[in-house]
XYZ file of C-alpha atoms in Angstrom:
356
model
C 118.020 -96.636 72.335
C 121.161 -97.896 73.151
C 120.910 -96.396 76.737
C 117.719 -97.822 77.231
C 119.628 -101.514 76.389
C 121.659 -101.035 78.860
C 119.970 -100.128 81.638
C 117.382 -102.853 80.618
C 120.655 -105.368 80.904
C 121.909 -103.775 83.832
C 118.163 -104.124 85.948
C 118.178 -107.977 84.774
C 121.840 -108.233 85.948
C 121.541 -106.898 89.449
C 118.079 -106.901 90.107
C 117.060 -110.085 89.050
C 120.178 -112.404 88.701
C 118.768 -113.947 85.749
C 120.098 -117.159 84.175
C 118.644 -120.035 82.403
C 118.334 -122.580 85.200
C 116.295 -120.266 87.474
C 112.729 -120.746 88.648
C 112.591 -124.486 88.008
C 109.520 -125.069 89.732
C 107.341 -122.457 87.332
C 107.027 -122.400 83.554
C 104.541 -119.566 81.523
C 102.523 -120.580 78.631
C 103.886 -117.023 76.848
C 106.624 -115.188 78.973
C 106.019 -111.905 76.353
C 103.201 -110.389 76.101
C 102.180 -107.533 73.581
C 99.806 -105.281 74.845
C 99.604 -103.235 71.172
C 98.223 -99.637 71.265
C 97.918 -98.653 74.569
C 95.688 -94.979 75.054
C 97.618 -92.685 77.516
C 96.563 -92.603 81.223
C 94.417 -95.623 80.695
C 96.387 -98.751 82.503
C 96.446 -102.070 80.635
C 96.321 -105.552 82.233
C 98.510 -108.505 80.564
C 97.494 -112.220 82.190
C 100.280 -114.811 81.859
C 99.372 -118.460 82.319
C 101.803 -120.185 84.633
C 101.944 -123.908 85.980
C 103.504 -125.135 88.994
C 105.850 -127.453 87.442
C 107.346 -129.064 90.728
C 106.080 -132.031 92.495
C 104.576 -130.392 95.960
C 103.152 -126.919 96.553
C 104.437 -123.636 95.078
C 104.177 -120.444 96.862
C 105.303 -117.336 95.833
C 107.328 -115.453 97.945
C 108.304 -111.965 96.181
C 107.481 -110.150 93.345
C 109.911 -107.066 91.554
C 109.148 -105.072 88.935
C 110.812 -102.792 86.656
C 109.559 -99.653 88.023
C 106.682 -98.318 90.001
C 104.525 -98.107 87.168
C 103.797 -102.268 86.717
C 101.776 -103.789 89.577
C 101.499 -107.254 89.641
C 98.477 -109.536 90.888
C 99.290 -112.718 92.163
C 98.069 -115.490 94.252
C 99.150 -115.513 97.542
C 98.567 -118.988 98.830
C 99.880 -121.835 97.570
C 99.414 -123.702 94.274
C 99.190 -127.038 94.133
C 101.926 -129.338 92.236
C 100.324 -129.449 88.377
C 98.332 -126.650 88.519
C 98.040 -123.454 86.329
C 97.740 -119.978 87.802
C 97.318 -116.252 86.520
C 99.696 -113.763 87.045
C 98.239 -110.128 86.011
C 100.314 -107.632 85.253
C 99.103 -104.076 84.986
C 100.839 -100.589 83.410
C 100.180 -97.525 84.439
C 100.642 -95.922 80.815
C 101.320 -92.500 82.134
C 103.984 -92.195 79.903
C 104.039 -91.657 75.779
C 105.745 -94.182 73.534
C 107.231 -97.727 73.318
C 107.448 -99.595 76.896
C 108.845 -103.138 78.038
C 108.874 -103.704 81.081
C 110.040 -107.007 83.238
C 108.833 -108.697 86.030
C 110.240 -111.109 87.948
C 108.747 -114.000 90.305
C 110.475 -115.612 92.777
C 109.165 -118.767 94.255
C 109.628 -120.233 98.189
C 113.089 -121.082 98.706
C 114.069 -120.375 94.736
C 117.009 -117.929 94.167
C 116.339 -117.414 91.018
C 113.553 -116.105 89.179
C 110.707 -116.460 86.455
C 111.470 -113.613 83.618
C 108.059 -111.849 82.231
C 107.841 -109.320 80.387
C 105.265 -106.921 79.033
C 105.437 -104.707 76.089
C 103.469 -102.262 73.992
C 103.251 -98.456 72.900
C 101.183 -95.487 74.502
C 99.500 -92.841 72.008
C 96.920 -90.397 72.319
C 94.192 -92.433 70.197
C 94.436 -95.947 69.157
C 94.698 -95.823 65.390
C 93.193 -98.888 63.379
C 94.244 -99.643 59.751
C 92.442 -98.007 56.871
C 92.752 -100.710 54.525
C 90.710 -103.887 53.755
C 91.110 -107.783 54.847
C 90.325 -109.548 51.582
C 92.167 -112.552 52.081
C 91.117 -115.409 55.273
C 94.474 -117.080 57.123
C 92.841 -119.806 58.420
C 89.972 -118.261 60.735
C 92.113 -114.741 60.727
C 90.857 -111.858 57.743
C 94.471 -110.400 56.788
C 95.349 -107.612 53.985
C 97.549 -109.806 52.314
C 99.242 -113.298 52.487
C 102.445 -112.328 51.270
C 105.649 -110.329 52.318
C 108.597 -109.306 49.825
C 111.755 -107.748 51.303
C 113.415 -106.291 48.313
C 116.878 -104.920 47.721
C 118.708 -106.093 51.094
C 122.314 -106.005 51.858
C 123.889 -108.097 54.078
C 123.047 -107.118 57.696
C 120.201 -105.343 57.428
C 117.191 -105.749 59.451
C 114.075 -105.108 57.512
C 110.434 -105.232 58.662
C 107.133 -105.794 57.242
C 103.802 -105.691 58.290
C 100.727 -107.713 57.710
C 96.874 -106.302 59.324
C 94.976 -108.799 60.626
C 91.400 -109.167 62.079
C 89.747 -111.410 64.385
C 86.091 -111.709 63.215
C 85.135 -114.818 65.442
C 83.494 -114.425 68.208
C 86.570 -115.708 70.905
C 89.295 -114.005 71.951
C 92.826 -115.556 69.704
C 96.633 -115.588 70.317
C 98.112 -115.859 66.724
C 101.372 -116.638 65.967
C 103.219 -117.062 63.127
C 104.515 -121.090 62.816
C 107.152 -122.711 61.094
C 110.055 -119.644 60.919
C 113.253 -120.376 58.718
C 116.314 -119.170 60.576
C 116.614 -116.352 58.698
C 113.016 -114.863 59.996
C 111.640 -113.821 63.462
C 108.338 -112.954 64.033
C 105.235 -111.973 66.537
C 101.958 -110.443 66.581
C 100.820 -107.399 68.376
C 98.865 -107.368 70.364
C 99.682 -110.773 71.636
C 95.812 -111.684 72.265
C 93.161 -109.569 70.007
C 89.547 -109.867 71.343
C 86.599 -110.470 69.152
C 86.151 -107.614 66.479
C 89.640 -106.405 66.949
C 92.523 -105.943 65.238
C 96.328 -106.867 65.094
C 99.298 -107.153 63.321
C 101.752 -109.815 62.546
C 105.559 -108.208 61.826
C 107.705 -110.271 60.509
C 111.862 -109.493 60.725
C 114.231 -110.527 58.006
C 117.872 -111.402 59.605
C 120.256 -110.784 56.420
C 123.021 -112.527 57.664
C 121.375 -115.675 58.231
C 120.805 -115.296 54.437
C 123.270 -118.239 52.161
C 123.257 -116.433 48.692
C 122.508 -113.510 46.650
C 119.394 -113.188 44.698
C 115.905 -114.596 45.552
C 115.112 -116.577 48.820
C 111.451 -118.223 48.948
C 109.827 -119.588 52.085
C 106.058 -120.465 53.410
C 105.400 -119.590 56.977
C 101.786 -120.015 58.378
C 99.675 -117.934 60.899
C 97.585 -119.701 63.659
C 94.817 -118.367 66.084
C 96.828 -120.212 68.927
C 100.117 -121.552 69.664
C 100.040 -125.260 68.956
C 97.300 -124.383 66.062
C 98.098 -127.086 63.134
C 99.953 -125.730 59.735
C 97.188 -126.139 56.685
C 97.633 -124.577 53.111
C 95.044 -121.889 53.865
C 96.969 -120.172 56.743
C 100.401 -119.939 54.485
C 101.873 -116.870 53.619
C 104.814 -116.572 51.405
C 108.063 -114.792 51.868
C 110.848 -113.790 49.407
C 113.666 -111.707 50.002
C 116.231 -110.584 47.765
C 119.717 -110.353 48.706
C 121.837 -108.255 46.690
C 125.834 -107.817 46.177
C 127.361 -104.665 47.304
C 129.481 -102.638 45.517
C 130.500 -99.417 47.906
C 133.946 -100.934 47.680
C 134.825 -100.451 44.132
C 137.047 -97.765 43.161
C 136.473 -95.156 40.677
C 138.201 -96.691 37.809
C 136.549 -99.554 38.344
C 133.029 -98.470 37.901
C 134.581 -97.106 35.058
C 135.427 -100.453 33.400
C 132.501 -102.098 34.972
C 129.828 -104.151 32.439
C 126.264 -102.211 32.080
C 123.435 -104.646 30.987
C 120.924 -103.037 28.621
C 117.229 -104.840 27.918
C 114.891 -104.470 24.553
C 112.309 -104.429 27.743
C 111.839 -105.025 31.035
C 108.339 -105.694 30.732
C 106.269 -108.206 29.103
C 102.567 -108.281 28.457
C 100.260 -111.862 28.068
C 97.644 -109.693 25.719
C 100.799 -109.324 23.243
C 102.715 -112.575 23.710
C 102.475 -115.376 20.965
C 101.036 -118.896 21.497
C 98.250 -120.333 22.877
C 98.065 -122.345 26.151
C 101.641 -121.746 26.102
C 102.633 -117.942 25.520
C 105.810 -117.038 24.409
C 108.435 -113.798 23.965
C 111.842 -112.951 23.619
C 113.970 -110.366 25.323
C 117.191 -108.801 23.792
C 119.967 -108.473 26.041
C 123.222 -106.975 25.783
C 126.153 -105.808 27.331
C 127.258 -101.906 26.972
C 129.580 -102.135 29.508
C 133.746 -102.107 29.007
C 133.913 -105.785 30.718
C 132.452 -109.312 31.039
C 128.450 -108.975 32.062
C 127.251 -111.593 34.391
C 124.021 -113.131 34.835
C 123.233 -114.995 37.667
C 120.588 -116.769 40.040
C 117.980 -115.856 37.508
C 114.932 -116.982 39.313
C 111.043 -116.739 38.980
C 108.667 -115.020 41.446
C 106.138 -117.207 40.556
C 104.987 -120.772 38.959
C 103.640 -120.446 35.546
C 106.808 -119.060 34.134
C 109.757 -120.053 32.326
C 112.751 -118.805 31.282
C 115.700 -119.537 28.809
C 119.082 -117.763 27.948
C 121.172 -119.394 25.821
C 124.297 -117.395 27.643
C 124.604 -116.163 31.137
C 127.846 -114.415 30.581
C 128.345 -111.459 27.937
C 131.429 -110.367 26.938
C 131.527 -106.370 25.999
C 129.404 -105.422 23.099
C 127.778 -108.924 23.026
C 123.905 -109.642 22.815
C 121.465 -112.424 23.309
C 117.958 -113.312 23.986
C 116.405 -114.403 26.496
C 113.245 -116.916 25.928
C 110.392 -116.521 28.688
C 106.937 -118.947 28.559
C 104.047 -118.064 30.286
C 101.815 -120.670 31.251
C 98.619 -118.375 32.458
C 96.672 -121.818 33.668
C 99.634 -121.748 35.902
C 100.227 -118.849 37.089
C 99.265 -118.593 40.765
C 95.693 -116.527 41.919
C 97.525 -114.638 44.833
C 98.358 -111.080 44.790
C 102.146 -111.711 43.828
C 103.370 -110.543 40.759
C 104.674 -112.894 38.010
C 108.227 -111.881 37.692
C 111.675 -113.024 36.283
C 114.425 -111.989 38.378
C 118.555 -111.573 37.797
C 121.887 -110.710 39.579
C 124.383 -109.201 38.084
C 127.657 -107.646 38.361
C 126.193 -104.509 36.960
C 127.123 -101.982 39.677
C 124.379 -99.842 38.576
C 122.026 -102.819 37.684
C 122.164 -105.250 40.111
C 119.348 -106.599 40.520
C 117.185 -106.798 37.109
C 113.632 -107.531 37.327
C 111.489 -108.277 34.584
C 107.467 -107.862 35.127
C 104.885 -110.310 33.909
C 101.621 -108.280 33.171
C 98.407 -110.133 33.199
């Protein structure tokens, strides 16, 4: 992989004399495009949307690809100041596996070019997901609105998947809207036709993460780039960010606190109350030194949580108070859950599940 960087950073470097000022006169609507599951030895043709930015007439004068495998088709006389214009790449896909290959257009007179790039995998057989789309993003059937990236350590760079379907009857270009800095995003394949499916994959950046424990955001997936945010295309995102430990030394572990639970799961059908269920949770610490408890946070709305102490000294207990208001609790597929840090080495993140 790290071969294949470099020569990628090499071609742009001496092929293509890349820079962010170049091809001034020419702007694309999407300069990546995600072809998805390509079948082997059938070619695939990406269309980019570009405008003739400048004030007079735009012809292009060269075209260089990658290798011989992308073929571009282009117009060859000029474009009028204003006006949009295709550019059609096409790849071979005589070759198994991920590709990403560039292209670069270089207008009359410009030194510099305008970067594309097109993307996707070869197999043998396309291979469609198994499951079901129960829940609607907007006009887009997904498996699920929600992603959870559990038990992260700084600078790791976990993925998740969500299936998606277009069942309208035009072609869409989804894209995921309104990305914290800590998330990156894109779908694949970057336009999915009528009947077709897709994926959105979503990438969790670590560092760009401020504290340990739970992290909660809404992002929101459109049919179209500019599509407007509503409630019905959110889906949620949590991540949880946990301390590490490698560094302690064997007599430290040793000495280190160990929290113990009366449970670590509570059930409504056995919880007192009424509108307002309630339970308690004994906690203690087994360990040989002070047992702390912190950024205890909820999954979910509908519950609430109460501990009289968040630090524990060795052989010390209390009890921790949780309310469940079911009214509350929220109809997605998320599970109601309590969550805690501690500095536990063996325990450090404690999770305790809410069972409907």
């Amino acid at each position: 992989m790290k071969t294949i960087m470099r020569a990628v950073a090499l071609f742009i470097a001496f092929h293509f004399s890349f820079n962010t000022s170049s091809a001034q006169q020419m702007t694309v609507t999407s300069d990546v495009i995600d072809c998805g599951q390509v079948v082997f030895n059938q070619p695939v043709t990406a269309e980019f949307e570009v405008m003739n930015t400048g004030t007079s007439p735009l012809t292009i004068a060269d075209v260089k690809t990658s290798c011989g495998c992308t073929k571009a088709d282009y117009p060859l006389t000029a474009i009028p100041a204003g006006k949009t214009f295709p550019v059609r790449v096409t790849y071979d896909a005589r070759q198994m596996g991920h590709f990403y290959k560039l292209l670069g257009i270089y207008a009359q007179g410009a030194e510099q070019p305008l970067m594309l790039i097109i993307k996707g995998v070869v197999v043998d057989q396309v291979v469609d997901f198994a499951g079901n789309y129960p829940v609607k993003l907007g006009d887009i059937d997904a498996e699920r609105n929600y992603v959870e990236f559990d038990d992260v350590s700084r600078g790791e760079r976990p993925q998740q998947k969500i299936y998606i379907m277009n069942n309208t009857e035009e072609t869409i270009q989804p894209v995921v809207m309104h990305l914290p800095s800590y998330l990156q995003a894109y779908v694949s394949p970057s336009k999915i036709e009528p009947g077709k499916a897709g994926m959105a994959i979503i990438t969790l950046d670590s560092q760009n993460l401020n504290e340990y424990g739970l992290t909660q955001t809404s992002v929101y997936l459109g049919s179209y780039p500019g599509d407007k945010v509503s409630q019905d295309k959110e889906i949620n995102v949590s991540a949880v960010l946990l301390p590490n430990f490698v560094s302690l030394t064997e007599s430290q572990l040793q000495a280190a606190p160990r929290i113990v639970l009366s449970t670590r799961k509570v059930k409504l059908s056995e919880m007192k109350g009424g509108k307002k269920k309630k339970t308690e949770i004994e906690v203690s610490n087994q360990g040989r030194t002070d047992l702390d408890m912190s950024s205890i946070q909820m999954f979910t709305t509908g519950v609430q949580m109460s501990l009289p102490k968040t630090r524990l000294a060795p052989g010390e207990t209390t009890k921790m108070k949780i309310t469940v208001v079911e009214k509350d609790l929220p109809q997605s597929q998320v599970k109601p859950r309590i969550l805690m840090i501690t500095n536990d080495p063996e325990n450090a993140k404690v999770v305790i599940e809410v069972e409907r």
